[in-house]
Amino acid sequence: MGDNNITENKRIYISAYDDYQYHKYQSAIDKLKTIDLDHSNLKINHLIVKSLFHLKKYRQAEKNLLEMPDSYTNSVDDFNFMILVLLKNASFIKAREITVSVNIETLKRDNLKQIVDYENNYSKKHSSTINELVKSFCSIVNQKLPFQKNELEKALKLPLHQFVFACKYLLTNPFLNPIMRISIFDILRKIDLNEQIEFLWIDHQRHLINPSNLKPLFETKSYLQLSKIVDSHYGHDDPMMTFRLNNLFNMQLLILYPYNDRKINSAKLWFKITDSLFNDQQFNFKTKLEVEIWRQQKKLDQIINKLTR
């Protein structure tokens, strides 16, 4: 039965490909959609996306493409096509994020130039749409987190200049949710923004940082060290405690980011004090560092409780 399905799927694909070659794009799509999803692969995805693109159904083409984005990095033509699909949907920030991740300098340079050209053209034709997006994105601080995340997703359709402008405004807003702060930093890091950005941290002071120099949270020293300590201390013996402590540490690190490595200079001691507090155990403070860590964690607890109300 399985072999029969494979043979039938192959026959359908060949027929759909023939339709595509003769510019019968909708017919090709209709046939490809009948193929068993268990046998869906990159060839089917690519043919559907290209057919949708020729039909100028750019939004649907992007949606299908982003189901298998890595498959479009296997050749220069596929990569260029992926960026073009994103640009047709004004997905400028996503296009930049993908472009700067490649190691071929000529490919990166050519696509960045194309992105700038599309951004400039879009800015001339859709200034009111851009202004509304910026205004909506900049006013997220008083909204609930799911709404804020949704607005950030919409803002990825802004040209670079307007997106960075809005991010700079939000990063200096004292009411910005720390989860949104790290989300914004993560995007600025991924697009390799190489300039000094001012932001308000949990000490209520303004700091400067270059996003291109940042590491993802899960690659920072404190994250890796704490994860290792939790695993070695509880590991498979108490998976529930491992899960709960990792969640707590992840939240602490998220709030401390991008200075989590600076603040957690002794992961072992940080874990020891947190573990005691978490399990309502008495901790015998012996040094000023231990007291300082305890104070920092109490402050973080207050922030976490406020965020999770």
Coordinates of C-alpha atoms in Angstrom, one line a residue, residues 1-289:
M1 CA 0.0 0.0 0.0
G2 CA 2.9 2.4 0.9
D3 CA 4.6 1.8 -2.4
N4 CA 1.4 2.5 -4.3
N5 CA 1.0 5.8 -2.4
I6 CA 4.6 6.8 -3.3
T7 CA 4.0 5.9 -7.0
E8 CA 0.8 7.9 -7.1
N9 CA 2.4 10.9 -5.3
K10 CA 5.2 10.9 -7.9
R11 CA 2.7 10.7 -10.8
I12 CA 0.8 13.7 -9.3
Y13 CA 4.0 15.7 -8.8
I14 CA 5.1 15.1 -12.4
S15 CA 1.7 16.1 -13.7
A16 CA 1.8 19.3 -11.5
Y17 CA 5.3 20.1 -12.7
D18 CA 4.1 19.8 -16.3
D19 CA 1.2 22.2 -15.5
Y20 CA 3.7 24.6 -14.0
Q21 CA 5.9 24.5 -17.1
Y22 CA 2.9 25.4 -19.2
H23 CA 2.0 28.3 -16.8
K24 CA -1.1 26.5 -15.4
Y25 CA -0.1 27.5 -11.9
Q26 CA -3.5 27.1 -10.2
S27 CA -3.8 23.6 -11.7
A28 CA -0.4 22.7 -10.4
I29 CA -1.3 23.9 -6.9
D30 CA -4.5 22.0 -6.8
K31 CA -2.8 18.8 -7.8
L32 CA 0.1 19.2 -5.3
K33 CA -2.4 19.8 -2.5
T34 CA -3.8 16.3 -3.1
I35 CA -0.5 14.7 -2.2
D36 CA -0.5 12.9 1.1
L37 CA 1.1 15.3 3.7
D38 CA 3.2 12.4 5.0
H39 CA 5.1 12.7 1.7
S40 CA 5.3 16.5 1.7
N41 CA 8.9 17.5 0.9
L42 CA 10.9 20.5 -0.2
K43 CA 10.2 19.9 -4.0
I44 CA 6.5 20.1 -3.4
N45 CA 6.8 23.1 -1.2
H46 CA 9.0 24.9 -3.7
L47 CA 6.7 24.2 -6.6
I48 CA 3.6 25.4 -4.6
V49 CA 5.4 28.6 -3.5
K50 CA 6.7 29.4 -7.1
S51 CA 3.2 28.8 -8.5
L52 CA 1.6 31.1 -5.9
F53 CA 4.3 33.7 -6.7
H54 CA 3.4 33.6 -10.4
L55 CA -0.2 34.0 -9.5
K56 CA 0.8 37.1 -7.4
K57 CA -0.6 35.5 -4.3
Y58 CA 2.5 36.8 -2.4
R59 CA 1.1 36.5 1.1
Q60 CA 0.2 32.8 0.7
A61 CA 3.5 32.2 -1.0
E62 CA 5.4 33.6 2.0
K63 CA 3.3 31.6 4.4
N64 CA 4.2 28.4 2.6
L65 CA 7.8 29.3 2.2
L66 CA 8.3 30.0 5.9
E67 CA 7.1 26.4 6.6
M68 CA 10.5 25.2 5.2
P69 CA 12.8 28.3 5.1
D70 CA 16.0 26.3 5.4
S71 CA 15.3 24.5 2.2
Y72 CA 15.7 27.8 0.3
T73 CA 19.3 28.2 1.4
N74 CA 20.7 25.3 -0.7
S75 CA 21.3 27.4 -3.8
V76 CA 21.8 31.0 -4.7
D77 CA 18.7 31.0 -6.9
D78 CA 16.5 29.6 -4.2
F79 CA 17.9 32.1 -1.7
N80 CA 17.4 35.0 -3.9
F81 CA 13.8 33.8 -4.6
M82 CA 13.1 33.6 -0.9
I83 CA 14.2 37.2 -0.3
L84 CA 12.1 38.3 -3.2
V85 CA 9.0 36.7 -1.8
L86 CA 9.6 38.4 1.5
L87 CA 10.1 41.8 -0.1
K88 CA 6.9 41.4 -2.1
N89 CA 5.2 41.1 1.3
A90 CA 7.1 44.1 2.7
S91 CA 8.7 41.7 5.2
F92 CA 11.8 43.9 5.3
I93 CA 13.2 43.0 8.8
K94 CA 12.8 39.3 8.2
A95 CA 14.5 39.7 4.8
R96 CA 17.4 41.5 6.5
E97 CA 17.6 38.9 9.2
I98 CA 18.0 36.1 6.7
T99 CA 20.3 38.0 4.4
V100 CA 22.9 39.0 7.1
S101 CA 23.1 35.3 8.2
V102 CA 24.7 34.1 5.0
N103 CA 28.5 33.8 4.7
I104 CA 28.7 34.7 1.0
E105 CA 29.6 38.4 1.0
T106 CA 28.5 39.1 -2.6
L107 CA 25.2 37.4 -2.0
K108 CA 24.7 39.4 1.2
R109 CA 25.7 42.7 -0.4
D110 CA 23.5 42.3 -3.5
N111 CA 20.4 41.3 -1.4
L112 CA 20.9 44.1 1.1
K113 CA 21.0 46.5 -1.8
Q114 CA 17.8 45.0 -3.1
I115 CA 16.2 45.3 0.3
V116 CA 17.1 49.0 0.5
D117 CA 15.7 49.6 -2.9
Y118 CA 12.4 48.0 -2.0
E119 CA 12.3 49.9 1.3
N120 CA 12.8 53.2 -0.4
N121 CA 10.1 52.5 -3.0
Y122 CA 7.7 51.3 -0.3
S123 CA 8.3 54.4 1.8
K124 CA 7.4 56.6 -1.1
K125 CA 4.1 54.8 -1.8
H126 CA 3.0 53.8 1.7
S127 CA 4.0 56.6 4.1
S128 CA 0.7 56.7 5.9
T129 CA 0.7 52.9 6.4
I130 CA 4.3 53.2 7.8
N131 CA 3.3 56.0 10.2
E132 CA 0.4 54.0 11.5
L133 CA 2.6 51.0 12.1
V134 CA 5.2 53.1 13.9
K135 CA 2.5 54.8 16.0
S136 CA 0.8 51.5 16.9
F137 CA 4.1 49.8 17.8
C138 CA 5.3 52.7 19.9
S139 CA 2.1 52.6 22.0
I140 CA 2.3 48.9 23.2
V141 CA 3.7 49.4 26.7
N142 CA 0.3 49.7 28.4
Q143 CA -1.1 46.6 26.6
K144 CA -1.0 42.9 27.6
L145 CA 2.0 40.9 26.5
P146 CA 0.2 38.8 23.7
F147 CA -0.9 42.1 22.1
Q148 CA 2.6 43.5 22.4
K149 CA 4.1 40.5 20.7
N150 CA 1.5 40.7 17.9
E151 CA 2.4 44.4 17.4
L152 CA 6.1 43.5 17.2
E153 CA 5.3 41.0 14.5
K154 CA 3.5 43.6 12.5
A155 CA 6.4 46.0 13.0
L156 CA 8.7 43.6 11.1
K157 CA 7.1 45.0 8.0
L158 CA 8.6 48.4 8.6
P159 CA 11.6 49.6 6.6
L160 CA 14.8 49.5 8.7
H161 CA 15.0 53.2 9.6
Q162 CA 11.4 53.4 11.0
F163 CA 11.8 50.0 12.7
V164 CA 15.0 51.1 14.5
F165 CA 13.4 54.5 15.4
A166 CA 10.5 52.7 17.1
C167 CA 12.7 50.3 18.9
K168 CA 14.9 53.1 20.3
Y169 CA 11.8 54.8 21.6
L170 CA 10.5 51.7 23.3
L171 CA 13.9 50.7 24.8
T172 CA 14.0 53.9 26.7
N173 CA 10.4 53.6 27.9
P174 CA 10.4 52.7 31.7
F175 CA 7.2 50.7 31.3
L176 CA 8.5 48.3 28.6
N177 CA 8.1 44.7 29.6
P178 CA 11.5 43.0 29.9
I179 CA 10.2 40.2 27.7
M180 CA 9.7 42.7 25.0
R181 CA 13.1 44.3 25.6
I182 CA 14.9 41.0 25.0
S183 CA 12.7 40.3 22.0
I184 CA 13.6 43.7 20.5
F185 CA 17.3 43.2 21.2
D186 CA 17.1 39.7 19.7
I187 CA 15.8 41.2 16.4
L188 CA 18.3 44.0 16.4
R189 CA 21.1 41.4 17.0
K190 CA 19.8 39.2 14.2
I191 CA 19.8 42.1 11.6
D192 CA 23.3 42.9 12.8
L193 CA 22.5 46.5 13.7
N194 CA 26.0 48.0 14.3
E195 CA 25.4 51.1 16.3
Q196 CA 25.1 52.2 19.9
I197 CA 21.6 51.9 21.2
E198 CA 20.4 53.5 24.4
F199 CA 18.1 51.6 26.7
L200 CA 16.7 51.6 30.2
W201 CA 17.7 48.6 32.4
I202 CA 16.2 47.4 35.7
D203 CA 18.4 49.7 37.6
H204 CA 16.4 52.6 36.0
Q205 CA 19.6 53.9 34.4
R206 CA 20.2 54.5 30.8
H207 CA 22.9 52.3 29.2
L208 CA 24.5 52.1 25.7
I209 CA 25.0 48.8 23.9
N210 CA 25.7 47.7 20.3
P211 CA 23.2 45.0 19.3
S212 CA 25.7 43.4 16.8
N213 CA 27.9 42.5 19.8
L214 CA 25.2 40.7 21.7
K215 CA 24.8 36.9 22.1
P216 CA 21.5 35.1 22.2
L217 CA 20.4 34.5 25.8
F218 CA 20.9 30.7 25.5
E219 CA 24.5 31.2 24.4
T220 CA 25.5 33.5 27.4
K221 CA 27.9 32.1 30.0
S222 CA 25.4 32.4 32.9
Y223 CA 22.7 30.6 31.0
L224 CA 25.0 27.7 30.1
Q225 CA 26.5 27.5 33.6
L226 CA 23.2 27.5 35.4
S227 CA 21.6 25.0 33.1
K228 CA 24.5 22.7 33.7
I229 CA 24.4 23.1 37.5
V230 CA 20.7 22.4 37.7
D231 CA 21.0 19.3 35.5
S232 CA 23.9 18.0 37.6
H233 CA 22.2 18.7 40.9
Y234 CA 18.7 17.4 40.1
G235 CA 19.0 15.9 36.6
H236 CA 16.8 12.8 36.1
D237 CA 16.3 12.3 39.8
D238 CA 13.8 15.1 40.1
P239 CA 12.6 16.3 36.6
M240 CA 9.9 18.5 38.1
M241 CA 12.4 20.5 40.2
T242 CA 14.7 20.7 37.2
F243 CA 11.9 22.1 35.1
R244 CA 10.8 24.6 37.8
L245 CA 14.3 25.8 38.5
N246 CA 15.2 26.2 34.9
N247 CA 12.0 28.2 34.3
L248 CA 12.9 30.5 37.3
F249 CA 16.5 31.0 36.1
N250 CA 15.4 31.6 32.5
M251 CA 13.0 34.3 33.8
Q252 CA 15.8 35.9 36.0
L253 CA 18.2 35.8 33.1
L254 CA 15.7 37.3 30.7
I255 CA 15.1 40.2 33.1
L256 CA 18.8 40.8 33.6
Y257 CA 19.7 40.6 29.9
P258 CA 21.9 41.9 28.3
Y259 CA 23.8 42.2 31.6
N260 CA 23.1 38.7 33.0
D261 CA 26.7 37.6 32.7
R262 CA 27.9 40.7 34.4
K263 CA 25.5 40.3 37.3
I264 CA 25.9 36.5 37.7
N265 CA 29.6 36.3 38.2
S266 CA 29.3 33.2 40.4
A267 CA 26.8 30.8 38.9
K268 CA 27.4 28.2 41.7
L269 CA 26.6 30.7 44.4
W270 CA 23.6 32.0 42.5
F271 CA 22.2 28.5 42.2
K272 CA 22.9 27.7 45.9
I273 CA 21.1 30.8 47.2
T274 CA 18.2 30.4 44.7
D275 CA 17.8 26.7 45.5
S276 CA 17.6 27.5 49.2
L277 CA 15.1 30.3 48.8
F278 CA 13.1 28.2 46.3
N279 CA 12.8 25.3 48.8
D280 CA 12.2 27.6 51.9
Q281 CA 15.5 26.5 53.4
Q282 CA 17.6 28.7 55.8
F283 CA 20.7 30.0 54.2
N284 CA 23.7 31.0 56.3
F285 CA 25.1 34.2 54.8
K286 CA 28.8 34.5 55.3
T287 CA 30.0 37.1 52.7
K288 CA 28.9 40.4 51.3
L289 CA 28.7 38.8 47.9

